[in-house]
Amino acid sequence: MQHRYREAASEFYNSGLPPITTGHWLVKRGQTTADRTWTDATAAVEWLKQRYADNPPYERADGLRAYSPLESWIENTHDLLPRGVDVTWCYYPQGQSLLSMSVVCCPNLFHPNIDCPLPPAVAVEAGPARQLPARQLPGGR
């Protein structure tokens, strides 16, 4: 049993499988790159908006809205990221496979003991005496 636990833990750290908690993206090895790291919430929102445009959500046959309007997602994201709260946009696109895109803050508000995978040179001031740059990690492709 212990062997399988170690094996599963190793698989988690190296795989692209999403964690249950968004902040745990920060412990996944080799998943973070500087080109998917932002020091400004606006840049992270632009990345999310582009992925959304590339993969629009499913549209219901009856014409009713299946999801909140994009403007609501954008507004919430602009509110949450500067406060250090991770954001996930998740929906079914036209192809019917689930799409999940996450932007993870680092240092992480809910996981302060997890080190940032990239150097602190990318950190920005997001509030009084607190550095919370937004980072996108896989799970949103």
Short mmCIF file of C-alpha atoms in Angstrom, two decimals:
data_model
loop_
_atom_site.label_atom_id
_atom_site.label_comp_id
_atom_site.label_asym_id
_atom_site.label_seq_id
_atom_site.Cartn_x
_atom_site.Cartn_y
_atom_site.Cartn_z
CA MET A 1 0.00 0.00 0.00
CA GLN A 2 2.80 2.41 0.91
CA HIS A 3 4.53 1.69 -2.40
CA ARG A 4 1.39 2.64 -4.37
CA TYR A 5 1.07 5.87 -2.35
CA ARG A 6 4.64 6.89 -3.23
CA GLU A 7 4.06 5.96 -6.85
CA ALA A 8 0.82 7.99 -7.00
CA ALA A 9 2.48 10.98 -5.30
CA SER A 10 5.31 10.87 -7.83
CA GLU A 11 2.81 10.72 -10.69
CA PHE A 12 0.99 13.77 -9.31
CA TYR A 13 4.11 15.94 -9.18
CA ASN A 14 5.08 15.14 -12.76
CA SER A 15 1.73 14.78 -14.54
CA GLY A 16 -0.58 17.32 -16.13
CA LEU A 17 -3.53 16.06 -14.09
CA PRO A 18 -5.19 18.93 -12.24
CA PRO A 19 -4.98 19.06 -8.46
CA ILE A 20 -8.07 19.25 -6.27
CA THR A 21 -6.89 22.61 -4.90
CA THR A 22 -5.67 25.20 -7.41
CA GLY A 23 -2.78 26.30 -5.19
CA HIS A 24 -1.27 22.83 -5.50
CA TRP A 25 -0.36 23.60 -9.12
CA LEU A 26 2.64 25.32 -7.52
CA VAL A 27 4.16 21.98 -6.44
CA LYS A 28 3.90 20.32 -9.84
CA ARG A 29 7.36 20.04 -11.36
CA GLY A 30 8.18 21.54 -14.72
CA GLN A 31 4.72 23.06 -15.15
CA THR A 32 5.59 26.74 -14.76
CA THR A 33 7.30 28.92 -17.33
CA ALA A 34 8.08 32.62 -17.40
CA ASP A 35 5.96 33.11 -20.54
CA ARG A 36 2.90 32.01 -18.56
CA THR A 37 3.69 34.22 -15.60
CA TRP A 38 2.25 37.65 -15.10
CA THR A 39 2.84 40.43 -12.64
CA ASP A 40 -0.39 42.18 -13.58
CA ALA A 41 -3.94 40.81 -13.32
CA THR A 42 -4.84 42.51 -16.62
CA ALA A 43 -2.31 40.40 -18.53
CA ALA A 44 -3.64 37.22 -16.89
CA VAL A 45 -7.20 38.22 -17.80
CA GLU A 46 -6.12 38.82 -21.40
CA TRP A 47 -4.69 35.29 -21.50
CA LEU A 48 -7.97 33.86 -20.15
CA LYS A 49 -10.01 35.92 -22.63
CA GLN A 50 -7.91 34.67 -25.55
CA ARG A 51 -8.34 31.02 -24.52
CA TYR A 52 -12.09 31.71 -24.12
CA ALA A 53 -12.24 33.23 -27.63
CA ASP A 54 -10.32 30.26 -29.05
CA ASN A 55 -12.69 27.81 -27.31
CA PRO A 56 -16.12 29.44 -26.94
CA PRO A 57 -18.60 27.84 -24.55
CA TYR A 58 -21.34 25.48 -25.57
CA GLU A 59 -24.50 27.21 -26.73
CA ARG A 60 -27.83 25.75 -25.72
CA ALA A 61 -30.25 24.72 -28.46
CA ASP A 62 -33.08 26.66 -26.80
CA GLY A 63 -31.11 29.92 -27.00
CA LEU A 64 -30.85 30.35 -23.23
CA ARG A 65 -27.48 31.11 -21.69
CA ALA A 66 -25.58 28.08 -20.39
CA TYR A 67 -23.00 30.14 -18.44
CA SER A 68 -22.54 33.54 -16.87
CA PRO A 69 -21.67 36.28 -19.35
CA LEU A 70 -17.97 36.68 -20.15
CA GLU A 71 -18.08 40.20 -18.70
CA SER A 72 -18.96 38.73 -15.28
CA TRP A 73 -16.01 36.34 -15.42
CA ILE A 74 -13.69 39.18 -16.37
CA GLU A 75 -15.01 41.46 -13.62
CA ASN A 76 -14.68 38.74 -10.97
CA THR A 77 -11.17 37.86 -12.12
CA HIS A 78 -10.05 41.51 -11.96
CA ASP A 79 -11.46 41.64 -8.43
CA LEU A 80 -10.00 38.37 -7.13
CA LEU A 81 -6.46 38.13 -8.54
CA PRO A 82 -5.11 41.36 -6.99
CA ARG A 83 -6.37 40.08 -3.62
CA GLY A 84 -4.38 36.86 -4.04
CA VAL A 85 -7.32 34.59 -4.79
CA ASP A 86 -6.81 31.94 -7.49
CA VAL A 87 -9.24 31.94 -10.41
CA THR A 88 -10.54 29.06 -12.52
CA TRP A 89 -12.71 29.41 -15.59
CA CYS A 90 -14.35 26.08 -16.33
CA TYR A 91 -16.99 25.25 -18.93
CA TYR A 92 -17.92 22.95 -21.76
CA PRO A 93 -16.87 24.33 -25.15
CA GLN A 94 -18.58 23.47 -28.43
CA GLY A 95 -16.82 20.09 -28.63
CA GLN A 96 -18.37 18.98 -25.32
CA SER A 97 -15.08 18.20 -23.55
CA LEU A 98 -14.56 20.11 -20.33
CA LEU A 99 -12.20 23.09 -20.48
CA SER A 100 -10.62 24.34 -17.26
CA MET A 101 -8.21 27.29 -17.10
CA SER A 102 -6.60 28.33 -13.83
CA VAL A 103 -4.58 31.34 -12.79
CA VAL A 104 -2.78 30.67 -9.52
CA CYS A 105 -1.35 33.38 -7.28
CA CYS A 106 2.08 33.07 -5.78
CA PRO A 107 2.74 33.38 -2.94
CA ASN A 108 -0.56 31.61 -2.52
CA LEU A 109 -3.05 33.05 -0.05
CA PHE A 110 -4.35 29.63 0.99
CA HIS A 111 -1.05 27.75 0.75
CA PRO A 112 1.54 30.18 2.14
CA ASN A 113 4.07 27.41 2.80
CA ILE A 114 4.31 26.42 -0.86
CA ASP A 115 7.25 28.16 -2.49
CA CYS A 116 6.82 29.98 -5.77
CA PRO A 117 8.32 27.89 -8.58
CA LEU A 118 9.87 30.93 -10.31
CA PRO A 119 12.24 33.54 -8.88
CA PRO A 120 10.74 36.46 -6.94
CA ALA A 121 11.94 38.90 -9.63
CA VAL A 122 8.48 38.61 -11.20
CA ALA A 123 6.65 39.67 -8.03
CA VAL A 124 4.55 42.83 -7.92
CA GLU A 125 2.89 44.79 -5.18
CA ALA A 126 -0.78 43.79 -5.12
CA GLY A 127 -1.75 45.45 -1.87
CA PRO A 128 -0.22 46.82 1.30
CA ALA A 129 2.96 44.89 2.13
CA ARG A 130 1.90 41.85 0.16
CA GLN A 131 3.27 40.50 -3.10
CA LEU A 132 0.81 38.39 -5.04
CA PRO A 133 1.69 37.95 -8.71
CA ALA A 134 -0.75 35.91 -10.74
CA ARG A 135 0.54 32.77 -12.39
CA GLN A 136 -1.18 30.54 -14.89
CA LEU A 137 -0.34 26.89 -14.66
CA PRO A 138 -1.49 23.97 -16.79
CA GLY A 139 -5.00 22.76 -16.48
CA GLY A 140 -6.01 25.56 -18.76
CA ARG A 141 -4.92 24.60 -22.21
#
